[in-house]
Amino acid sequence: MRVLEIAGLLGGTYEGDGERDIVAAAPLEAAGAAEIAFVGSGKARREAAASAAGCLVAPPDLELAGRTLIRVKNPRAAFAEAVRRLHPPAPRPRGIHPTAVVAESAQLGRDVSVAAYAVVGERCLVGEGCLIGPHCVLGDEVVIGAHSTLHARVTLYPRVNVGARAVIHSGAVLGADGFGYVFEDGRYTAFPQIGRLLVGDDVEIGANTTIDRAALGATVIEDGVKLDNLIHIGHNCRVGKHVVIAAQTGIAGGSVIEHHAVIGGQVGLGDNVTIQSGAVLGSKCGVLPGKIIKGGGIVYWGVPAKPLKEYLESLALMAKLPELRRAVKELQARLQGGG
Amino acid sequence: MRVLEIAGLLGGTYEGDGERDIVAAAPLEAAGAAEIAFVGSGKARREAAASAAGCLVAPPDLELAGRTLIRVKNPRAAFAEAVRRLHPPAPRPRGIHPTAVVAESAQLGRDVSVAAYAVVGERCLVGEGCLIGPHCVLGDEVVIGAHSTLHARVTLYPRVNVGARAVIHSGAVLGADGFGYVFEDGRYTAFPQIGRLLVGDDVEIGANTTIDRAALGATVIEDGVKLDNLIHIGHNCRVGKHVVIAAQTGIAGGSVIEHHAVIGGQVGLGDNVTIQSGAVLGSKCGVLPGKIIKGGGIVYWGVPAKPLKEYLESLALMAKLPELRRAVKELQARLQGGG
Amino acid sequence: MRVLEIAGLLGGTYEGDGERDIVAAAPLEAAGAAEIAFVGSGKARREAAASAAGCLVAPPDLELAGRTLIRVKNPRAAFAEAVRRLHPPAPRPRGIHPTAVVAESAQLGRDVSVAAYAVVGERCLVGEGCLIGPHCVLGDEVVIGAHSTLHARVTLYPRVNVGARAVIHSGAVLGADGFGYVFEDGRYTAFPQIGRLLVGDDVEIGANTTIDRAALGATVIEDGVKLDNLIHIGHNCRVGKHVVIAAQTGIAGGSVIEHHAVIGGQVGLGDNVTIQSGAVLGSKCGVLPGKIIKGGGIVYWGVPAKPLKEYLESLALMAKLPELRRAVKELQARLQGGG
């Protein structure tokens, strides 16, 4: 595509050679004369002048003489759109593979593609335009909304509901039994997990992530949630709209995460925790069972999690312990010595 | 079922309308007139009066006038039994799916069901009544005891032994190579992992959990163990009877966990650790290699793990550091000022 | 094999009965008269005399009268070789299983084995001698080098490159989308992940481990890397030659780990971290985004990670806090009291 076409697409203005042909997107430091890159912040702004990119997507205030540019308010977001246009996804597979096992009672919408060896159970409802990848297993009465994509080897246990435009990566397991037991006479027996798992629209779920269904009632993942790989979400949790959670975080049963919270990697939430809207939990932090974490943009770190200000103060106090000990020894010496 | 029938089943006594018909189990706060709920402890006891449940499973001492109740000693356990009766599991699949690949030398007991695309290797022994889910892979010479259930996509490496009445959730991998290497001349070569993995009876294993076989000898999971999702158990570990472990915990090689220990989520045990019988490890705690953790109901928190009392004392001392610093500064000022 | 033959194989010298027949390898404490065990260090040296092993692989300096021994410089490494000889791997499967779905445009080298229900995509290149296990899914244009082994149920997303002699365990997912989003107007949209994942030679990857492809450019795993189970490696990371990483560690995007670093279990690295060559990260430690961890054999512990010496000093200072408080109280009392 030509630079001036890309500029039009991104709603930006161009400078320099509008007729230059761009064939691919590339990282700033590696882009060549027929490639487009973007200038984010900080380090990128300093490196922009040295980039060999044929076209740069740049913020309005960056001074770059003699370059071909497209000026936009949010270079990263605009660049993402350019990438989507220059690198459209591979043509989607079509049709039902002859080896797919699809129950007669299952209903597949228009233009659904089911790949090799996928298994679709009794009375499933699969919305139009869905892609079910190789080796996926949909248990009985699973419902999936339109235009959702399941990559290879995704397991949906019976009666799981997934909304529209979901993207679920390989190895994810949705709807397994919650981890609930009754302890009697020195042994554990399973507390029956007869609840549901309900996933909203525009949800993305990473590879090998597990989300358990509820004991009673429902585990709920609301619209727009993005989950990274190897995450565990326990039974009866509710994850609010547009929450983002990074890899390997674990959330115990009954917890509630309100909309737009941001949760780092390897975070651990005990059961029945509430994370209020807009809270930010730093990686590896831990929240004890039953706690309420206030939202509104406060950032939390540590185990147990504290607001960043307090956490940094603790670290600073710990760092000054040697100095404190010396001060005390000195006071002891002075008092010993007389007066 | 009628209330009086349920009461008989649960070994309890009923009050109120014994003829009332109950059709389903539900959570306390959502149950309706034809549903049964239970009153556990604390919060539930306060909410019981407001519940609209047609029948409550309640402890002997709870005062609830004018309600239909079933009195039992352990409401949660009794309720679990009621759930099992009111919500029996779906009829089990039967037979060997035509697409299942079952080696001729494999022996399947009476009434074993093998689902679509499962693969059963040479000389496997599958006990009566087992359910092998879609896409399961049983390596050569795997042995599974009677009435065990493997959900979709479980992998058992060659020669893994699983006992009776096991429940293994989707994506679990049993018997992969332990993580052992020999470092020589600047590179690592694998230490051959020729040992076994032996799993007892009544064991439940969560989704995407991995348990490695031994280098030599065996990794052993004893009867009644319950493992949550995304757990890692390293080679040559022994997990004792009726141990419970929550999600994402990792146990390095050679560790021993004695019977009835309780281990939280995201716990990390180094190699060759011993956790004695009845110890309770709080979530996210860590135990250094070779340590012995005393049992008998002691609760441990923190990294490195300490008994709760000590752990809370550390937290309290840390919280008082600002006060301690001020006290020292004040002492310094007084000594400066004279005397 | 006879002891004298094994000694020749291991490049060692034997003592005692060179004609003794050895049929298997076993652990030191359990080995019997026809078995071979090795004497490592510490505890094993003390236990060696009590072992009933027919032959011991021992270091040059260990005094053991009246035993049949093979003396070598590195007993563990030599023993690994003996194990490989006494317990050769099962005969490898051969050929393409009739149920494997292999695209016509895919090219399989000489002596490649593809097991039941595996799926090999368009234009894949699979090097000679590879073993593709049951239910593996190779996306379009995947390239795998010679003599690599994929166990059951491994997913390689399109365009992933794997080198020669790789071993990939069950449930691993290579090349899923990196976790990158653009946040605009209160919602997240995926930043397209069009980069590559390149894995070198002699790499081993554990069960259920996930490695994401890059947003742009490449995620790179270099030659000789060994990854345990349930590890997460984010987009655009570079893991250097002969790095070893234990279970459940997570590495956020853009991080660089230089050759021969050693990383424990449940470690968390933020994004854009650099771990220098030869650094050793203890289990459960955490490194903040953007940090540079110096190498050369320094051992790090804690969150945030510090050199072991400093980490132990912090722990010691914390342990002495009660004593410090008492000292301050005493000083306060003395100043109160007069003079």
Coordinates of N, CA and C in Angstrom, one line a residue, chain C residues 89-235:
Chain C
P89 N 15.7 -47.0 25.0 CA 14.3 -46.6 24.8 C 13.5 -47.7 24.0
A90 N 12.2 -47.7 24.2 CA 11.4 -48.6 23.4 C 11.6 -48.4 21.9
P91 N 11.4 -49.5 21.1 CA 11.6 -49.4 19.7 C 10.7 -48.3 19.2
R92 N 11.2 -47.4 18.4 CA 10.4 -46.3 18.0 C 9.3 -46.7 17.0
P93 N 8.2 -46.0 17.1 CA 7.1 -46.3 16.1 C 7.6 -46.0 14.7
R94 N 7.0 -46.6 13.7 CA 7.5 -46.3 12.3 C 6.3 -46.0 11.4
G95 N 6.5 -45.2 10.5 CA 5.5 -44.9 9.4 C 4.5 -43.9 9.8
I96 N 3.6 -43.7 8.8 CA 2.6 -42.7 9.0 C 1.3 -43.4 9.3
H97 N 0.7 -43.2 10.5 CA -0.5 -43.9 10.9 C -1.6 -43.5 9.9
P98 N -2.5 -44.5 9.5 CA -3.5 -44.2 8.6 C -4.5 -43.1 9.0
T99 N -4.6 -42.8 10.3 CA -5.5 -41.7 10.7 C -4.8 -40.4 10.7
A100 N -3.5 -40.3 10.5 CA -2.8 -39.0 10.6 C -3.3 -38.2 9.3
V101 N -3.5 -36.9 9.6 CA -3.9 -36.0 8.5 C -2.7 -35.2 8.1
V102 N -2.1 -35.6 7.0 CA -0.9 -34.9 6.5 C -1.2 -34.2 5.2
A103 N -1.0 -32.9 5.2 CA -1.3 -32.1 4.0 C -0.4 -32.6 2.8
E104 N -0.9 -32.6 1.6 CA -0.2 -33.0 0.5 C 1.1 -32.2 0.2
S105 N 1.0 -30.9 0.6 CA 2.1 -30.0 0.3 C 3.2 -30.1 1.4
A106 N 2.9 -30.9 2.5 CA 3.9 -31.1 3.5 C 5.0 -32.0 3.0
Q107 N 6.2 -31.8 3.5 CA 7.3 -32.6 3.1 C 7.9 -33.3 4.3
L108 N 7.8 -34.6 4.3 CA 8.4 -35.4 5.4 C 9.7 -36.1 5.0
G109 N 10.7 -35.9 5.8 CA 12.0 -36.5 5.5 C 11.9 -38.1 5.7
R110 N 13.1 -38.6 5.4 CA 13.2 -40.1 5.5 C 12.9 -40.6 6.9
D111 N 12.2 -41.7 7.0 CA 12.1 -42.3 8.3 C 11.4 -41.4 9.4
V112 N 10.4 -40.6 8.9 CA 9.6 -39.8 9.9 C 8.4 -40.7 10.3
S113 N 8.1 -40.6 11.6 CA 6.9 -41.4 12.0 C 5.9 -40.4 12.5
V114 N 4.7 -40.6 12.0 CA 3.6 -39.7 12.4 C 2.5 -40.6 13.0
A115 N 2.1 -40.3 14.3 CA 1.2 -41.2 15.0 C -0.2 -40.9 14.8
A116 N -1.1 -41.7 15.4 CA -2.5 -41.6 15.2 C -3.0 -40.2 15.5
Y117 N -3.8 -39.8 14.6 CA -4.6 -38.5 14.7 C -3.7 -37.2 14.7
A118 N -2.5 -37.4 14.4 CA -1.7 -36.1 14.3 C -2.1 -35.4 13.0
V119 N -2.0 -34.1 13.1 CA -2.4 -33.2 11.9 C -1.1 -32.4 11.5
V120 N -0.7 -32.6 10.3 CA 0.4 -31.8 9.7 C 0.0 -30.9 8.6
G121 N 0.2 -29.6 8.8 CA -0.4 -28.6 7.9 C 0.3 -28.4 6.6
E122 N -0.2 -27.4 5.8 CA 0.3 -27.1 4.5 C 1.7 -26.7 4.6
R123 N 2.5 -27.2 3.6 CA 3.9 -26.8 3.4 C 4.8 -26.9 4.6
C124 N 4.4 -27.9 5.5 CA 5.3 -28.1 6.7 C 6.5 -28.9 6.1
L125 N 7.7 -28.7 6.8 CA 8.9 -29.5 6.5 C 9.3 -30.2 7.8
V126 N 9.3 -31.5 7.7 CA 9.6 -32.3 8.9 C 10.9 -33.1 8.6
G127 N 11.9 -32.9 9.4 CA 13.2 -33.4 9.1 C 13.3 -35.0 9.3
E128 N 14.3 -35.6 8.8 CA 14.4 -37.0 8.8 C 14.4 -37.6 10.3
G129 N 13.8 -38.7 10.5 CA 13.9 -39.3 11.8 C 13.0 -38.7 12.8
C130 N 12.2 -37.8 12.5 CA 11.3 -37.2 13.5 C 10.2 -38.1 13.9
L131 N 9.8 -38.0 15.2 CA 8.7 -38.7 15.8 C 7.6 -37.7 16.1
I132 N 6.5 -37.8 15.4 CA 5.4 -36.8 15.8 C 4.3 -37.7 16.5
G133 N 4.0 -37.4 17.7 CA 3.2 -38.2 18.6 C 1.7 -38.1 18.3
P134 N 0.9 -39.0 18.9 CA -0.5 -38.9 18.7 C -1.1 -37.5 19.0
H135 N -2.0 -37.1 18.1 CA -2.8 -35.9 18.4 C -1.9 -34.6 18.3
C136 N -0.7 -34.7 17.8 CA 0.0 -33.4 17.6 C -0.6 -32.6 16.5
V137 N -0.5 -31.3 16.6 CA -1.0 -30.4 15.6 C 0.1 -29.5 15.1
L138 N 0.5 -29.6 13.9 CA 1.5 -28.8 13.3 C 0.8 -27.8 12.3
G139 N 0.8 -26.5 12.7 CA 0.1 -25.6 11.8 C 0.8 -25.4 10.5
D140 N 0.3 -24.6 9.6 CA 0.9 -24.5 8.2 C 2.3 -23.9 8.3
E141 N 3.1 -24.4 7.5 CA 4.5 -23.9 7.3 C 5.4 -24.1 8.6
V142 N 5.0 -25.0 9.4 CA 5.9 -25.3 10.5 C 7.2 -26.1 10.0
V143 N 8.3 -25.8 10.5 CA 9.5 -26.5 10.1 C 10.1 -27.2 11.4
I144 N 10.4 -28.5 11.2 CA 11.1 -29.2 12.4 C 12.3 -29.9 11.9
G145 N 13.4 -29.7 12.6 CA 14.7 -30.3 12.2 C 14.7 -31.8 12.4
A146 N 15.8 -32.4 12.0 CA 16.0 -33.9 12.1 C 16.0 -34.4 13.5
H147 N 15.4 -35.7 13.6 CA 15.5 -36.5 14.8 C 14.9 -35.8 16.0
S148 N 13.9 -35.0 15.8 CA 13.1 -34.4 16.9 C 12.0 -35.3 17.3
T149 N 11.6 -35.2 18.6 CA 10.5 -36.0 19.1 C 9.4 -35.1 19.7
L150 N 8.2 -35.2 19.2 CA 7.1 -34.5 19.8 C 6.2 -35.6 20.5
H151 N 6.0 -35.5 21.8 CA 5.2 -36.5 22.5 C 3.7 -36.1 22.1
A152 N 2.8 -36.8 22.7 CA 1.4 -36.7 22.4 C 0.9 -35.2 22.6
R153 N 0.0 -34.8 21.7 CA -0.7 -33.6 22.0 C 0.1 -32.3 22.1
V154 N 1.1 -32.2 21.3 CA 1.9 -30.9 21.2 C 1.3 -30.0 20.1
T155 N 1.1 -28.8 20.4 CA 0.6 -27.8 19.4 C 1.7 -26.9 18.9
L156 N 2.0 -26.9 17.6 CA 2.8 -25.9 17.0 C 2.0 -25.0 16.1
Y157 N 1.9 -23.7 16.5 CA 1.1 -22.8 15.6 C 1.8 -22.6 14.3
P158 N 1.1 -22.1 13.3 CA 1.7 -21.8 12.0 C 3.0 -21.1 12.0
R159 N 4.0 -21.5 11.2 CA 5.2 -20.9 10.9 C 6.2 -21.0 12.1
V160 N 6.0 -21.8 13.1 CA 6.9 -22.0 14.1 C 8.1 -22.9 13.5
N161 N 9.3 -22.5 13.9 CA 10.5 -23.3 13.5 C 11.1 -24.0 14.7
V162 N 11.3 -25.3 14.6 CA 12.0 -26.0 15.7 C 13.2 -26.7 15.1
G163 N 14.3 -26.7 15.8 CA 15.6 -27.3 15.2 C 15.6 -28.8 15.3
A164 N 16.8 -29.3 15.3 CA 17.1 -30.7 15.3 C 17.1 -31.3 16.7
R165 N 16.8 -32.5 16.9 CA 17.0 -33.3 18.1 C 16.2 -32.6 19.3
A166 N 15.1 -32.0 19.0 CA 14.2 -31.4 20.0 C 13.5 -32.5 20.7
V167 N 13.1 -32.3 22.0 CA 12.2 -33.2 22.7 C 11.1 -32.2 23.2
I168 N 9.9 -32.4 22.8 CA 8.8 -31.6 23.3 C 7.7 -32.5 24.0
H169 N 7.4 -32.2 25.2 CA 6.5 -33.0 26.0 C 5.1 -32.7 25.8
S170 N 4.2 -33.5 26.2 CA 2.8 -33.5 26.0 C 2.2 -32.2 26.4
G171 N 1.3 -31.6 25.6 CA 0.5 -30.5 26.0 C 1.2 -29.1 25.8
A172 N 2.5 -29.2 25.4 CA 3.2 -27.9 25.2 C 2.5 -27.2 24.0
V173 N 2.5 -25.8 24.1 CA 1.9 -25.0 23.0 C 3.0 -24.0 22.6
L174 N 3.4 -24.1 21.4 CA 4.4 -23.2 20.8 C 3.8 -22.3 19.8
G175 N 4.0 -21.0 20.0 CA 3.6 -20.0 18.9 C 2.3 -19.4 19.0
A176 N 1.6 -19.5 20.2 CA 0.3 -18.8 20.4 C 0.6 -17.3 20.3
D177 N -0.5 -16.6 20.2 CA -0.3 -15.1 20.1 C 0.3 -14.6 21.4
G178 N 1.2 -13.7 21.3 CA 1.7 -12.9 22.4 C 0.6 -12.1 23.0
F179 N 0.8 -11.7 24.3 CA -0.3 -11.0 25.0 C -0.1 -9.5 24.9
G180 N -0.6 -9.0 23.7 CA -0.4 -7.6 23.5 C -1.7 -6.9 23.1
Y181 N -2.1 -5.9 23.7 CA -3.4 -5.2 23.4 C -3.2 -3.7 23.3
V182 N -4.1 -3.1 22.6 CA -4.2 -1.6 22.5 C -5.4 -1.2 23.3
F183 N -5.3 -0.3 24.2 CA -6.4 0.1 25.0 C -6.9 1.5 24.5
E184 N -8.1 1.5 24.0 CA -8.7 2.7 23.5 C -10.2 2.7 23.8
D185 N -10.7 3.9 24.2 CA -12.2 3.9 24.4 C -12.7 2.9 25.3
G186 N -11.9 2.6 26.4 CA -12.4 1.7 27.5 C -12.4 0.3 27.1
R187 N -11.9 -0.1 26.0 CA -11.8 -1.5 25.6 C -10.4 -1.9 25.0
Y188 N -10.1 -3.2 25.1 CA -8.8 -3.6 24.6 C -9.1 -4.3 23.2
T189 N -8.2 -4.0 22.3 CA -8.2 -4.8 21.0 C -6.8 -5.4 20.8
A190 N -6.8 -6.5 20.3 CA -5.5 -7.3 20.2 C -4.5 -6.5 19.2
F191 N -3.3 -6.4 19.7 CA -2.2 -5.9 18.8 C -1.8 -7.1 18.0
P192 N -1.9 -7.0 16.7 CA -1.6 -8.3 15.9 C -0.3 -8.8 16.2
Q193 N -0.2 -10.2 16.3 CA 1.0 -10.8 16.6 C 1.5 -11.6 15.4
I194 N 2.3 -10.9 14.5 CA 2.6 -11.5 13.3 C 4.0 -12.0 13.2
G195 N 4.7 -12.0 14.4 CA 6.1 -12.4 14.4 C 6.2 -13.9 14.4
R196 N 7.5 -14.3 14.6 CA 7.8 -15.7 14.5 C 8.2 -16.3 15.9
L197 N 8.3 -17.7 15.9 CA 8.9 -18.3 17.1 C 10.0 -19.3 16.5
L198 N 11.2 -19.1 16.9 CA 12.3 -19.9 16.4 C 13.0 -20.6 17.5
V199 N 13.0 -21.9 17.4 CA 13.6 -22.8 18.4 C 14.8 -23.5 17.8
G200 N 16.0 -23.5 18.5 CA 17.2 -24.0 18.0 C 17.3 -25.6 18.1
D201 N 18.5 -26.1 18.1 CA 18.8 -27.5 18.2 C 18.9 -28.0 19.6
D202 N 18.6 -29.3 19.9 CA 18.9 -29.9 21.2 C 18.1 -29.2 22.3
V203 N 16.9 -28.6 22.0 CA 16.1 -28.0 23.0 C 15.1 -29.0 23.5
E204 N 14.9 -28.9 24.8 CA 13.8 -29.8 25.4 C 12.8 -28.9 26.1
I205 N 11.5 -29.2 25.9 CA 10.4 -28.4 26.4 C 9.5 -29.2 27.2
G206 N 9.1 -28.9 28.4 CA 8.3 -29.7 29.3 C 6.8 -29.7 29.0
A207 N 6.1 -30.5 29.7 CA 4.7 -30.7 29.5 C 3.9 -29.4 29.8
N208 N 3.0 -29.1 29.0 CA 2.1 -27.9 29.2 C 2.8 -26.6 29.3
T209 N 4.0 -26.5 28.8 CA 4.7 -25.2 28.7 C 4.2 -24.5 27.5
T210 N 4.1 -23.1 27.6 CA 3.7 -22.3 26.5 C 4.7 -21.3 26.2
I211 N 5.0 -21.1 24.9 CA 6.0 -20.1 24.4 C 5.3 -19.4 23.3
D212 N 5.1 -18.1 23.5 CA 4.4 -17.2 22.5 C 5.3 -16.7 21.4
R213 N 4.7 -16.6 20.2 CA 5.4 -16.0 19.1 C 5.5 -14.5 19.3
A214 N 6.3 -13.8 18.5 CA 6.5 -12.4 18.7 C 5.4 -11.6 18.0
A215 N 5.3 -10.3 18.5 CA 4.4 -9.4 17.9 C 4.9 -9.1 16.5
L216 N 6.2 -8.6 16.5 CA 6.9 -8.4 15.2 C 8.3 -9.0 15.5
G217 N 9.0 -9.4 14.5 CA 10.3 -10.0 14.8 C 10.1 -11.4 15.2
A218 N 10.9 -11.8 16.2 CA 10.9 -13.2 16.6 C 11.1 -13.4 18.1
T219 N 10.5 -14.4 18.6 CA 10.8 -15.0 19.9 C 11.8 -16.1 19.6
V220 N 12.9 -16.1 20.4 CA 14.0 -17.1 20.0 C 14.4 -17.9 21.2
I221 N 14.4 -19.2 21.0 CA 14.9 -20.2 22.0 C 16.2 -20.8 21.4
E222 N 17.4 -20.5 22.0 CA 18.6 -21.0 21.3 C 19.0 -22.4 21.6
D223 N 20.0 -22.9 21.0 CA 20.4 -24.3 21.1 C 20.6 -24.7 22.5
G224 N 20.2 -26.0 22.8 CA 20.6 -26.6 24.1 C 19.8 -26.1 25.3
V225 N 18.8 -25.3 25.1 CA 17.9 -24.8 26.2 C 17.1 -26.0 26.7
K226 N 16.9 -26.0 28.1 CA 16.1 -27.0 28.7 C 15.0 -26.3 29.5
L227 N 13.8 -26.6 29.1 CA 12.6 -26.0 29.8 C 11.8 -27.0 30.5
D228 N 11.4 -26.9 31.7 CA 10.6 -27.8 32.5 C 9.2 -27.6 32.2
N229 N 8.3 -28.2 33.0 CA 6.8 -28.1 32.8 C 6.2 -26.8 33.1
L230 N 5.1 -26.5 32.5 CA 4.2 -25.4 32.9 C 4.9 -24.0 33.0
I231 N 5.9 -23.8 32.1 CA 6.6 -22.6 32.0 C 5.9 -21.7 31.0
H232 N 6.0 -20.4 31.2 CA 5.4 -19.4 30.2 C 6.5 -18.5 29.7
I233 N 6.7 -18.5 28.4 CA 7.7 -17.5 27.8 C 6.9 -16.6 26.9
G234 N 7.0 -15.3 27.2 CA 6.2 -14.3 26.5 C 6.8 -13.9 25.2
H235 N 6.1 -13.1 24.4 CA 6.5 -12.8 23.1 C 7.8 -12.0 23.0

